[in-house]
Short mmCIF file of C-alpha atoms in Angstrom, two decimals:
data_model
loop_
_atom_site.label_atom_id
_atom_site.label_comp_id
_atom_site.label_asym_id
_atom_site.label_seq_id
_atom_site.Cartn_x
_atom_site.Cartn_y
_atom_site.Cartn_z
CA MET S 1 -154.27 73.95 -81.14
CA GLU S 2 -151.70 73.71 -78.31
CA ALA S 3 -150.28 70.56 -79.93
CA PHE S 4 -149.63 72.63 -83.05
CA TYR S 5 -146.94 74.70 -81.27
CA LEU S 6 -145.19 71.56 -80.02
CA LEU S 7 -145.39 69.98 -83.47
CA VAL S 8 -143.78 73.01 -85.15
CA PHE S 9 -141.09 73.31 -82.46
CA GLY S 10 -140.34 69.57 -82.60
CA ALA S 11 -140.12 69.56 -86.39
CA LEU S 12 -137.71 72.51 -86.39
CA ALA S 13 -135.58 71.01 -83.61
CA SER S 14 -135.35 67.74 -85.57
CA LEU S 15 -134.31 69.58 -88.73
CA VAL S 16 -131.60 71.54 -86.93
CA ALA S 17 -130.26 68.40 -85.24
CA ALA S 18 -130.33 66.46 -88.51
CA LEU S 19 -128.49 69.21 -90.40
CA GLU S 20 -125.79 69.59 -87.75
CA LEU S 21 -125.25 65.85 -87.25
CA SER S 22 -125.25 65.00 -90.95
CA LYS S 23 -122.45 67.37 -91.91
CA THR S 24 -119.70 65.65 -93.87
CA SER S 25 -116.18 66.71 -94.81
CA LYS S 26 -117.66 68.45 -97.88
CA ASP S 27 -119.70 70.68 -95.57
CA ARG S 28 -116.71 71.55 -93.39
CA ILE S 29 -113.59 73.60 -94.06
CA ASN S 30 -110.23 72.36 -92.85
CA THR S 31 -108.65 74.96 -90.57
CA SER S 32 -105.68 75.34 -88.24
CA SER S 33 -105.54 75.00 -84.45
CA ALA S 34 -104.50 78.68 -84.17
CA PHE S 35 -107.63 79.73 -86.05
CA ASN S 36 -109.87 77.46 -83.96
CA SER S 37 -108.51 79.03 -80.77
CA PHE S 38 -109.09 82.53 -82.19
CA LYS S 39 -112.59 81.62 -83.40
CA ASN S 40 -113.64 80.05 -80.09
CA ASN S 41 -112.46 83.08 -78.13
CA TYR S 42 -114.54 85.38 -80.34
CA LEU S 43 -117.60 83.09 -80.15
CA VAL S 44 -117.49 83.08 -76.33
CA VAL S 45 -117.35 86.87 -76.24
CA TYR S 46 -120.01 87.34 -78.92
CA SER S 47 -122.34 84.86 -77.18
CA LEU S 48 -121.97 86.74 -73.88
CA MET S 49 -122.67 90.06 -75.65
CA MET S 50 -125.78 88.65 -77.33
CA ALA S 51 -126.95 87.08 -74.04
CA GLY S 52 -126.74 90.55 -72.50
CA ASP S 53 -128.90 91.86 -75.35
CA TRP S 54 -131.42 89.01 -75.54
CA LEU S 55 -132.08 88.95 -71.77
CA GLN S 56 -133.44 92.49 -71.97
CA GLY S 57 -135.64 92.22 -75.08
CA PRO S 58 -138.72 90.38 -73.74
CA TYR S 59 -138.96 92.57 -70.62
CA VAL S 60 -138.40 96.14 -71.83
CA TYR S 61 -142.04 96.83 -72.70
CA TYR S 62 -143.28 94.88 -69.68
CA LEU S 63 -141.03 96.83 -67.29
CA TYR S 64 -142.19 100.18 -68.66
CA SER S 65 -145.84 99.13 -68.31
CA GLN S 66 -145.19 98.03 -64.71
CA TYR S 67 -143.93 101.54 -64.00
CA GLY S 68 -147.33 102.81 -65.12
CA PHE S 69 -146.52 104.23 -68.57
CA GLY S 70 -149.03 103.99 -71.39
CA LYS S 71 -148.51 102.80 -74.97
CA GLY S 72 -147.83 106.30 -76.26
CA GLU S 73 -145.12 107.02 -73.69
CA ILE S 74 -143.57 103.59 -74.20
CA GLY S 75 -143.64 104.14 -77.97
CA HIS S 76 -141.68 107.37 -77.53
CA LEU S 77 -139.09 105.52 -75.45
CA PHE S 78 -138.61 102.96 -78.24
CA ILE S 79 -138.36 105.69 -80.86
CA ALA S 80 -135.69 107.38 -78.72
CA GLY S 81 -133.63 104.18 -78.84
CA PHE S 82 -133.78 103.88 -82.63
CA GLY S 83 -133.26 107.62 -83.03
CA SER S 84 -130.20 107.49 -80.79
CA SER S 85 -128.78 104.63 -82.86
CA MET S 86 -129.38 106.68 -86.02
CA PHE S 87 -127.82 109.95 -84.82
CA PHE S 88 -124.94 108.63 -82.71
CA GLY S 89 -124.23 105.45 -84.68
CA THR S 90 -122.12 107.07 -87.39
CA ILE S 91 -120.13 109.01 -84.77
CA VAL S 92 -119.28 105.97 -82.63
CA GLY S 93 -118.55 103.98 -85.80
CA SER S 94 -116.00 106.56 -86.93
CA LEU S 95 -114.47 106.69 -83.46
CA ALA S 96 -114.16 102.89 -83.53
CA ASP S 97 -112.19 103.07 -86.79
CA LYS S 98 -110.02 105.90 -85.49
CA LYS S 99 -109.52 105.08 -81.80
CA GLY S 100 -109.67 101.29 -81.98
CA ARG S 101 -112.28 98.54 -82.36
CA LYS S 102 -111.32 96.84 -79.07
CA ARG S 103 -111.98 100.10 -77.23
CA ALA S 104 -115.32 100.36 -79.02
CA CYS S 105 -116.28 96.85 -77.88
CA VAL S 106 -115.41 97.72 -74.28
CA THR S 107 -117.42 100.94 -74.67
CA TYR S 108 -120.39 98.82 -75.79
CA CYS S 109 -120.21 96.81 -72.57
CA ILE S 110 -119.96 99.89 -70.35
CA THR S 111 -122.73 101.76 -72.20
CA TYR S 112 -125.13 98.82 -72.12
CA ILE S 113 -124.44 98.17 -68.43
CA LEU S 114 -125.28 101.81 -67.67
CA SER S 115 -128.44 101.42 -69.74
CA CYS S 116 -129.41 98.39 -67.62
CA ILE S 117 -128.81 100.31 -64.39
CA THR S 118 -131.27 103.02 -65.47
CA LYS S 119 -134.04 100.38 -65.50
CA HIS S 120 -134.07 100.49 -61.70
CA SER S 121 -135.56 104.00 -61.83
CA PRO S 122 -139.27 104.62 -62.53
CA GLN S 123 -138.47 108.20 -63.62
CA TYR S 124 -139.34 108.79 -67.27
CA LYS S 125 -136.28 110.99 -67.92
CA VAL S 126 -133.93 108.37 -66.50
CA LEU S 127 -135.55 105.67 -68.62
CA MET S 128 -135.24 107.93 -71.67
CA LEU S 129 -131.51 108.31 -70.93
CA GLY S 130 -131.30 104.53 -70.75
CA ARG S 131 -132.91 104.19 -74.19
CA VAL S 132 -130.42 106.69 -75.64
CA LEU S 133 -127.52 104.72 -74.13
CA GLY S 134 -129.09 101.51 -75.43
CA GLY S 135 -129.28 102.96 -78.95
CA ILE S 136 -125.57 103.85 -78.87
CA ALA S 137 -124.75 100.37 -77.59
CA THR S 138 -126.77 98.73 -80.38
CA SER S 139 -124.79 100.64 -83.01
CA LEU S 140 -121.54 99.37 -81.48
CA LEU S 141 -122.83 95.79 -81.19
CA PHE S 142 -123.63 95.55 -84.89
CA SER S 143 -120.47 97.22 -86.17
CA ALA S 144 -117.50 97.23 -83.78
CA PHE S 145 -117.38 93.48 -83.07
CA GLU S 146 -117.61 92.47 -86.72
CA SER S 147 -115.05 95.13 -87.70
CA TRP S 148 -112.62 93.90 -85.03
CA LEU S 149 -113.11 90.29 -86.14
CA VAL S 150 -112.49 90.94 -89.85
CA ALA S 151 -109.41 93.10 -89.22
CA GLU S 152 -107.93 90.68 -86.68
CA HIS S 153 -108.65 87.68 -88.92
CA ASN S 154 -106.78 89.31 -91.81
CA LYS S 155 -103.97 90.59 -89.58
CA ARG S 156 -103.27 87.05 -88.38
CA GLY S 157 -103.09 85.79 -91.96
CA PHE S 158 -105.99 83.33 -91.79
CA ASP S 159 -107.67 82.12 -94.98
CA GLN S 160 -110.41 84.50 -96.12
CA GLN S 161 -112.92 81.65 -96.51
CA TRP S 162 -112.54 80.75 -92.84
CA LEU S 163 -114.36 83.97 -91.93
CA SER S 164 -117.62 82.36 -93.07
CA ILE S 165 -117.17 79.67 -90.38
CA THR S 166 -116.98 82.28 -87.61
CA PHE S 167 -119.91 84.25 -89.05
CA SER S 168 -122.24 81.25 -89.30
CA LYS S 169 -121.28 79.91 -85.85
CA ALA S 170 -121.74 83.37 -84.31
CA ILE S 171 -125.30 83.59 -85.66
CA PHE S 172 -126.07 79.96 -84.71
CA LEU S 173 -124.90 80.49 -81.13
CA GLY S 174 -125.43 84.21 -80.50
CA ASN S 175 -128.65 84.86 -82.41
CA GLY S 176 -130.14 81.40 -81.98
CA LEU S 177 -129.10 79.31 -79.01
CA MET S 178 -128.34 82.24 -76.69
CA ALA S 179 -131.69 83.85 -77.52
CA ILE S 180 -133.53 80.67 -76.49
CA LEU S 181 -131.46 80.15 -73.32
CA SER S 182 -131.75 83.84 -72.40
CA GLY S 183 -135.54 83.70 -72.78
CA LEU S 184 -135.74 80.63 -70.54
CA PHE S 185 -133.32 82.12 -67.98
CA GLY S 186 -135.25 85.40 -67.90
CA ASN S 187 -138.47 83.45 -67.36
CA VAL S 188 -136.89 81.66 -64.39
CA LEU S 189 -135.73 84.95 -62.86
CA VAL S 190 -139.05 86.75 -63.26
CA ASP S 191 -141.69 84.01 -62.91
CA ASN S 192 -140.12 81.15 -60.96
CA LEU S 193 -137.84 83.09 -58.60
CA GLN S 194 -140.15 86.15 -58.65
CA LEU S 195 -137.25 88.62 -58.64
CA GLY S 196 -139.21 91.21 -60.59
CA PRO S 197 -138.99 92.51 -64.18
CA VAL S 198 -135.71 94.33 -63.53
CA ALA S 199 -133.87 91.07 -62.70
CA PRO S 200 -133.09 90.17 -66.36
CA PHE S 201 -131.38 93.55 -66.78
CA ASP S 202 -129.17 92.88 -63.76
CA ALA S 203 -128.31 89.44 -65.18
CA ALA S 204 -127.52 91.06 -68.54
CA SER S 205 -125.09 93.43 -66.80
CA CYS S 206 -123.26 90.44 -65.29
CA PHE S 207 -122.86 88.72 -68.68
CA LEU S 208 -121.66 91.97 -70.26
CA ALA S 209 -119.12 92.49 -67.46
CA ILE S 210 -117.74 88.95 -67.91
CA GLY S 211 -117.42 89.51 -71.66
CA MET S 212 -115.68 92.83 -71.10
CA ILE S 213 -113.08 91.17 -68.85
CA ILE S 214 -112.33 88.58 -71.58
CA ILE S 215 -111.97 91.38 -74.17
CA LEU S 216 -109.60 93.37 -71.95
CA THR S 217 -107.41 90.36 -71.15
CA SER S 218 -107.28 88.47 -74.47
CA TRP S 219 -108.00 90.82 -77.40
CA THR S 220 -105.46 92.98 -79.20
CA GLU S 221 -106.29 96.40 -80.62
CA ASN S 222 -106.84 97.08 -84.32
CA TYR S 223 -107.84 100.17 -86.24
CA GLY S 224 -109.34 101.39 -89.48
CA ASP S 225 -107.72 104.68 -90.41
CA SER S 226 -106.02 105.93 -87.23
CA SER S 227 -104.44 108.96 -88.87
CA GLU S 228 -104.45 111.90 -86.46
CA SER S 229 -104.73 114.33 -89.39
CA LYS S 230 -108.29 113.14 -90.13
CA ASP S 231 -111.13 114.48 -88.02
CA LEU S 232 -114.59 112.91 -87.81
CA LEU S 233 -116.00 115.07 -90.61
CA THR S 234 -113.18 113.96 -92.92
CA GLN S 235 -113.90 110.33 -92.03
CA PHE S 236 -117.61 110.84 -92.77
CA ARG S 237 -116.77 112.33 -96.15
CA GLY S 238 -114.37 109.49 -96.92
CA ALA S 239 -116.96 106.86 -96.00
CA ALA S 240 -119.67 108.62 -98.03
CA ALA S 241 -117.29 108.88 -101.00
CA ALA S 242 -116.53 105.15 -100.77
CA ILE S 243 -120.25 104.34 -100.79
CA THR S 244 -121.06 106.56 -103.76
CA ALA S 245 -117.95 105.60 -105.75
CA ASP S 246 -118.52 101.84 -105.59
CA GLU S 247 -121.94 100.61 -106.75
CA LYS S 248 -121.39 97.31 -104.97
CA ILE S 249 -121.18 99.07 -101.58
CA THR S 250 -124.23 101.23 -102.42
CA LEU S 251 -126.26 98.16 -103.35
CA LEU S 252 -125.11 96.29 -100.25
CA GLY S 253 -126.21 99.18 -98.02
CA ALA S 254 -129.61 99.39 -99.71
CA ILE S 255 -130.14 95.62 -99.45
CA GLN S 256 -129.21 95.61 -95.77
CA SER S 257 -131.53 98.53 -94.96
CA LEU S 258 -134.47 96.99 -96.83
CA PHE S 259 -134.12 93.60 -95.17
CA GLU S 260 -133.38 94.80 -91.63
CA GLY S 261 -136.10 97.46 -91.84
CA SER S 262 -138.62 94.74 -92.71
CA MET S 263 -137.20 92.49 -89.99
CA TYR S 264 -137.52 95.10 -87.20
CA THR S 265 -141.01 96.04 -88.38
CA PHE S 266 -141.95 92.35 -88.20
CA VAL S 267 -140.90 92.36 -84.52
CA PHE S 268 -143.71 94.84 -83.78
CA LEU S 269 -146.29 93.08 -85.98
CA TRP S 270 -146.12 89.35 -85.27
CA THR S 271 -147.98 89.44 -81.92
CA PRO S 272 -151.10 91.32 -83.16
CA ALA S 273 -150.99 89.30 -86.40
CA LEU S 274 -151.24 85.99 -84.55
CA SER S 275 -153.80 87.22 -82.01
CA PRO S 276 -156.06 89.78 -83.77
CA ASN S 277 -158.97 88.86 -81.48
CA ASP S 278 -156.94 88.62 -78.29
CA GLU S 279 -156.34 84.90 -78.76
CA ASP S 280 -154.35 83.28 -75.99
CA ILE S 281 -150.95 82.55 -77.55
CA PRO S 282 -147.74 81.47 -75.75
CA HIS S 283 -145.51 84.44 -76.60
CA GLY S 284 -142.38 83.02 -75.02
CA PHE S 285 -142.73 79.64 -76.71
CA ILE S 286 -143.39 81.24 -80.10
CA PHE S 287 -140.34 83.47 -79.63
CA ALA S 288 -138.25 80.37 -78.88
CA THR S 289 -139.69 78.74 -82.03
CA PHE S 290 -138.65 81.76 -84.09
CA MET S 291 -135.12 81.56 -82.70
CA LEU S 292 -134.99 77.84 -83.52
CA SER S 293 -136.00 78.75 -87.08
CA SER S 294 -133.13 81.25 -87.15
CA MET S 295 -130.75 78.50 -86.00
CA LEU S 296 -132.01 76.34 -88.87
CA GLY S 297 -131.23 79.17 -91.28
CA SER S 298 -127.72 79.70 -89.93
CA SER S 299 -127.07 75.94 -90.17
CA ILE S 300 -128.12 76.03 -93.83
CA ALA S 301 -125.94 79.11 -94.38
CA SER S 302 -122.88 77.36 -92.93
CA ARG S 303 -123.25 74.63 -95.55
CA LEU S 304 -123.75 77.12 -98.37
CA LEU S 305 -120.79 79.25 -97.34
CA ALA S 306 -118.52 76.20 -97.12
CA GLN S 307 -119.03 75.57 -100.86
CA GLN S 308 -117.57 77.50 -103.78
CA ASN S 309 -120.94 77.30 -105.55
CA PRO S 310 -123.53 78.68 -105.31
CA ARG S 311 -121.95 82.02 -104.46
CA VAL S 312 -123.48 84.11 -101.70
CA GLU S 313 -124.53 86.81 -104.21
CA SER S 314 -126.50 84.16 -106.08
CA TYR S 315 -128.43 82.26 -103.40
CA MET S 316 -129.37 85.42 -101.46
CA GLN S 317 -131.69 86.38 -104.33
CA ILE S 318 -133.77 83.29 -103.53
CA VAL S 319 -133.62 83.99 -99.79
CA PHE S 320 -135.01 87.51 -100.26
CA MET S 321 -137.75 86.23 -102.57
CA VAL S 322 -138.80 83.52 -100.10
CA SER S 323 -138.83 86.05 -97.25
CA SER S 324 -140.98 88.38 -99.37
CA VAL S 325 -143.56 85.65 -99.96
CA SER S 326 -143.55 84.60 -96.28
CA LEU S 327 -144.46 88.13 -95.09
CA LEU S 328 -147.14 88.36 -97.77
CA LEU S 329 -149.07 85.48 -96.15
CA PRO S 330 -150.99 87.73 -93.67
CA VAL S 331 -152.21 89.79 -96.65
CA ILE S 332 -153.20 86.69 -98.64
CA SER S 333 -154.92 85.02 -95.67
CA SER S 334 -156.95 88.16 -94.95
CA PHE S 335 -158.53 87.81 -98.41
CA LEU S 336 -158.91 84.02 -98.55
CA ILE S 337 -159.88 83.19 -94.96
CA ALA S 338 -162.89 84.86 -93.34
CA PRO S 339 -161.87 86.60 -90.09
CA SER S 340 -163.26 85.21 -86.87
CA GLY S 341 -165.37 87.47 -84.69
CA VAL S 342 -164.93 85.36 -81.57
CA LYS S 343 -162.84 86.98 -78.89
CA GLY S 344 -160.20 85.02 -77.03
CA GLY S 345 -159.66 81.29 -77.39
CA SER S 346 -156.71 79.57 -79.03
CA ILE S 347 -154.88 80.52 -82.22
CA SER S 348 -157.03 80.49 -85.37
CA PHE S 349 -156.44 78.49 -88.58
CA SER S 350 -155.28 81.71 -90.25
CA GLY S 351 -152.88 82.26 -87.35
CA CYS S 352 -151.43 78.76 -87.81
CA ILE S 353 -150.75 79.44 -91.50
CA GLN S 354 -149.13 82.77 -90.65
CA LEU S 355 -147.00 81.19 -87.91
CA LEU S 356 -145.53 78.75 -90.46
CA GLY S 357 -144.81 81.70 -92.76
CA PHE S 358 -143.18 83.64 -89.91
CA CYS S 359 -140.96 80.64 -89.08
CA THR S 360 -139.90 80.56 -92.74
CA PHE S 361 -139.06 84.26 -92.54
CA GLU S 362 -136.98 83.70 -89.39
CA ALA S 363 -135.09 80.91 -91.18
CA CYS S 364 -134.32 83.45 -93.92
CA VAL S 365 -133.06 85.82 -91.19
CA GLY S 366 -130.72 83.06 -90.01
CA ILE S 367 -129.31 82.73 -93.54
CA PHE S 368 -129.16 86.51 -94.01
CA TRP S 369 -126.85 87.41 -91.12
CA PRO S 370 -123.75 85.29 -91.90
CA SER S 371 -124.27 85.91 -95.64
CA ILE S 372 -124.44 89.71 -95.35
CA MET S 373 -121.41 89.58 -93.04
CA LYS S 374 -119.54 87.63 -95.71
CA MET S 375 -120.43 90.20 -98.40
CA ARG S 376 -119.50 93.11 -96.13
CA SER S 377 -116.08 91.55 -95.49
CA GLN S 378 -115.56 91.36 -99.27
CA TYR S 379 -116.76 94.79 -100.37
CA ILE S 380 -116.35 97.31 -97.52
CA PRO S 381 -112.87 98.91 -97.28
CA GLU S 382 -111.04 98.17 -94.04
CA GLU S 383 -110.07 101.79 -93.21
CA ALA S 384 -113.70 102.89 -92.79
CA ARG S 385 -115.50 99.61 -92.05
CA SER S 386 -117.31 100.61 -88.83
CA THR S 387 -118.24 104.04 -90.22
CA ILE S 388 -119.75 102.63 -93.41
CA MET S 389 -121.59 99.87 -91.54
CA ASN S 390 -123.24 102.48 -89.31
CA PHE S 391 -124.05 104.62 -92.37
CA PHE S 392 -126.05 101.61 -93.58
CA ARG S 393 -128.10 101.74 -90.37
CA VAL S 394 -129.24 105.36 -90.85
CA PRO S 395 -132.02 104.64 -93.40
CA LEU S 396 -132.88 101.50 -91.42
CA ASN S 397 -133.48 103.48 -88.22
CA ILE S 398 -135.44 106.18 -90.06
CA PHE S 399 -137.70 103.53 -91.55
CA VAL S 400 -138.26 101.77 -88.20
CA CYS S 401 -139.01 105.06 -86.40
CA ILE S 402 -141.60 105.98 -89.04
CA ALA S 403 -143.13 102.48 -88.94
CA LEU S 404 -143.25 102.49 -85.14
CA TYR S 405 -144.79 105.97 -85.03
CA ASN S 406 -147.52 104.95 -87.51
CA VAL S 407 -148.00 101.35 -86.41
CA LYS S 408 -151.56 102.08 -85.22
CA ALA S 409 -152.46 104.44 -88.06
CA LEU S 410 -151.90 101.91 -90.86
CA PRO S 411 -153.75 98.58 -91.26
CA MET S 412 -151.62 95.54 -90.51
CA THR S 413 -152.08 94.19 -94.05
CA VAL S 414 -150.61 97.43 -95.42
CA MET S 415 -147.58 97.12 -93.13
CA PHE S 416 -146.95 93.49 -94.11
CA GLY S 417 -147.50 94.32 -97.79
CA MET S 418 -144.97 97.14 -97.55
CA CYS S 419 -142.40 94.81 -95.93
CA SER S 420 -143.01 92.21 -98.64
CA MET S 421 -142.43 94.82 -101.36
CA PHE S 422 -139.18 95.94 -99.70
CA LEU S 423 -137.93 92.35 -99.58
CA PHE S 424 -138.82 91.84 -103.24
CA LEU S 425 -136.85 95.00 -104.05
CA ALA S 426 -133.92 93.61 -102.02
CA SER S 427 -134.00 90.52 -104.26
CA VAL S 428 -133.88 92.71 -107.38
CA LEU S 429 -130.94 94.71 -106.00
CA GLN S 430 -129.19 91.48 -105.01
CA ARG S 431 -129.48 90.36 -108.64
CA ARG S 432 -127.84 93.61 -109.73
CA LEU S 433 -125.06 93.13 -107.16
CA MET S 434 -124.38 89.62 -108.47
CA VAL S 435 -124.12 90.88 -112.07
CA ILE S 436 -121.68 93.67 -111.10
CA ALA S 437 -119.60 91.31 -108.95
CA GLU S 438 -119.35 88.82 -111.83
CA MET S 439 -118.32 91.60 -114.25
CA HIS S 440 -115.65 92.83 -111.83
CA LYS S 441 -114.35 89.29 -111.31
CA SER S 442 -114.23 88.66 -115.07
CA ARG S 443 -112.32 91.90 -115.70
CA SER S 444 -109.82 91.05 -112.95
CA GLN S 445 -109.23 87.63 -114.47
CA ASP S 446 -108.79 89.12 -117.96
CA TRP S 447 -106.32 91.70 -116.62
CA THR S 448 -104.33 89.00 -114.82
CA ALA S 449 -104.23 86.88 -117.99
CA MET S 450 -103.03 89.87 -120.06
CA GLN S 451 -100.25 90.58 -117.56
CA GLU S 452 -99.12 86.96 -117.66
CA MET S 453 -99.13 86.95 -121.46
CA GLY S 454 -97.13 90.20 -121.53
CA SER S 455 -94.63 88.80 -119.06
CA GLU S 456 -94.13 85.68 -121.19
CA ALA S 457 -93.65 87.79 -124.37
CA ASP S 458 -91.07 90.06 -122.71
CA PRO S 459 -87.60 88.87 -123.90
CA LEU S 460 -86.01 90.24 -120.71
CA ASN S 461 -87.87 87.55 -118.79
CA SER S 462 -86.65 84.78 -121.08
#
């Protein structure tokens, strides 16, 4: 079955290369040199930030286990990270809008570097502090950088459609290529150079420090609502009012929470799903295959976003439906394929089918990120962008904490079935969002036409 992994990886690599090399002028958007310089600067910084994040991921659990902690204690550390992101995320998001998004990005670098430093200590309390700092940093990573980009893009007067180029390239490089390279680099540090499981965290600190220097020397500051008369509580109320007053924002938040909740739950489930009988599977190679699938998705998204049709609100319905079916495969295979009672060995036939489904899901993840970024840039008001984006992460973090706490209490088929249902619901809500967006667009066009007709009928304008 070892050839199966190489076959899947090779097929995905060929597809990504073919898609990127076959792009024509129809798949590209003509831009200016000023925009390209701005975009490339952001992509360098974002790639460094994601490298700092991806280097840590594969070794967090391993490091904790090397310090002698059991699954229960490690589980509590992970819950502390998601809980920290939930409780502190809205606060740091509001501070980013009020005090400046550039400052928030620098704070992300400092906070995550401090989190990496705590990994040198085997003390449980110190490691818990590191998880709390890591949770705060995660909230900033997924809100402050995007908020700075959107505001700076608009401030410089670039075409709104050009944002989709930066979004898709950021996911292709930061969430795809950097994840693969970081995994390989971490493997070299730990296995080849035998520097120990803390080495990737030190390397992550270096990448974060380099990115922070670029931010400090080349980025300008921008704000949401910087009014000194508004305290944090007033900002929270304003963000909550914006969410409840506009159904499009409410739907967008629900869709994001449903998809990301399923995605983070999948992270905990794919290893036991592919090796239920302790089969010998190459975790690092499979992870790299998943990231290649994500790159394929982001490459597809870049083509879709470069076209006027289909609109992002339309094709995302299909993406959510496909992702729902792909995570339903473990449930279907458990009924159709008799489980093997043999311990160890290579991946089973059922595992091969599920791996293909998981790669499909990761491709959907690659399409999701630039597409949801595009919709957020359209619907979320600028003055409270970071605050609202972190509000969206509250139900997500609650869901992941509950799933992580009960991951051993519930059968795996139940967990996958629940994720599949959530993704199906996301597709339904996406349909509703498309209908509302079309109605709003139609009304705006009608109102513009009425104004033009009134202007022509006005004799003073003759």
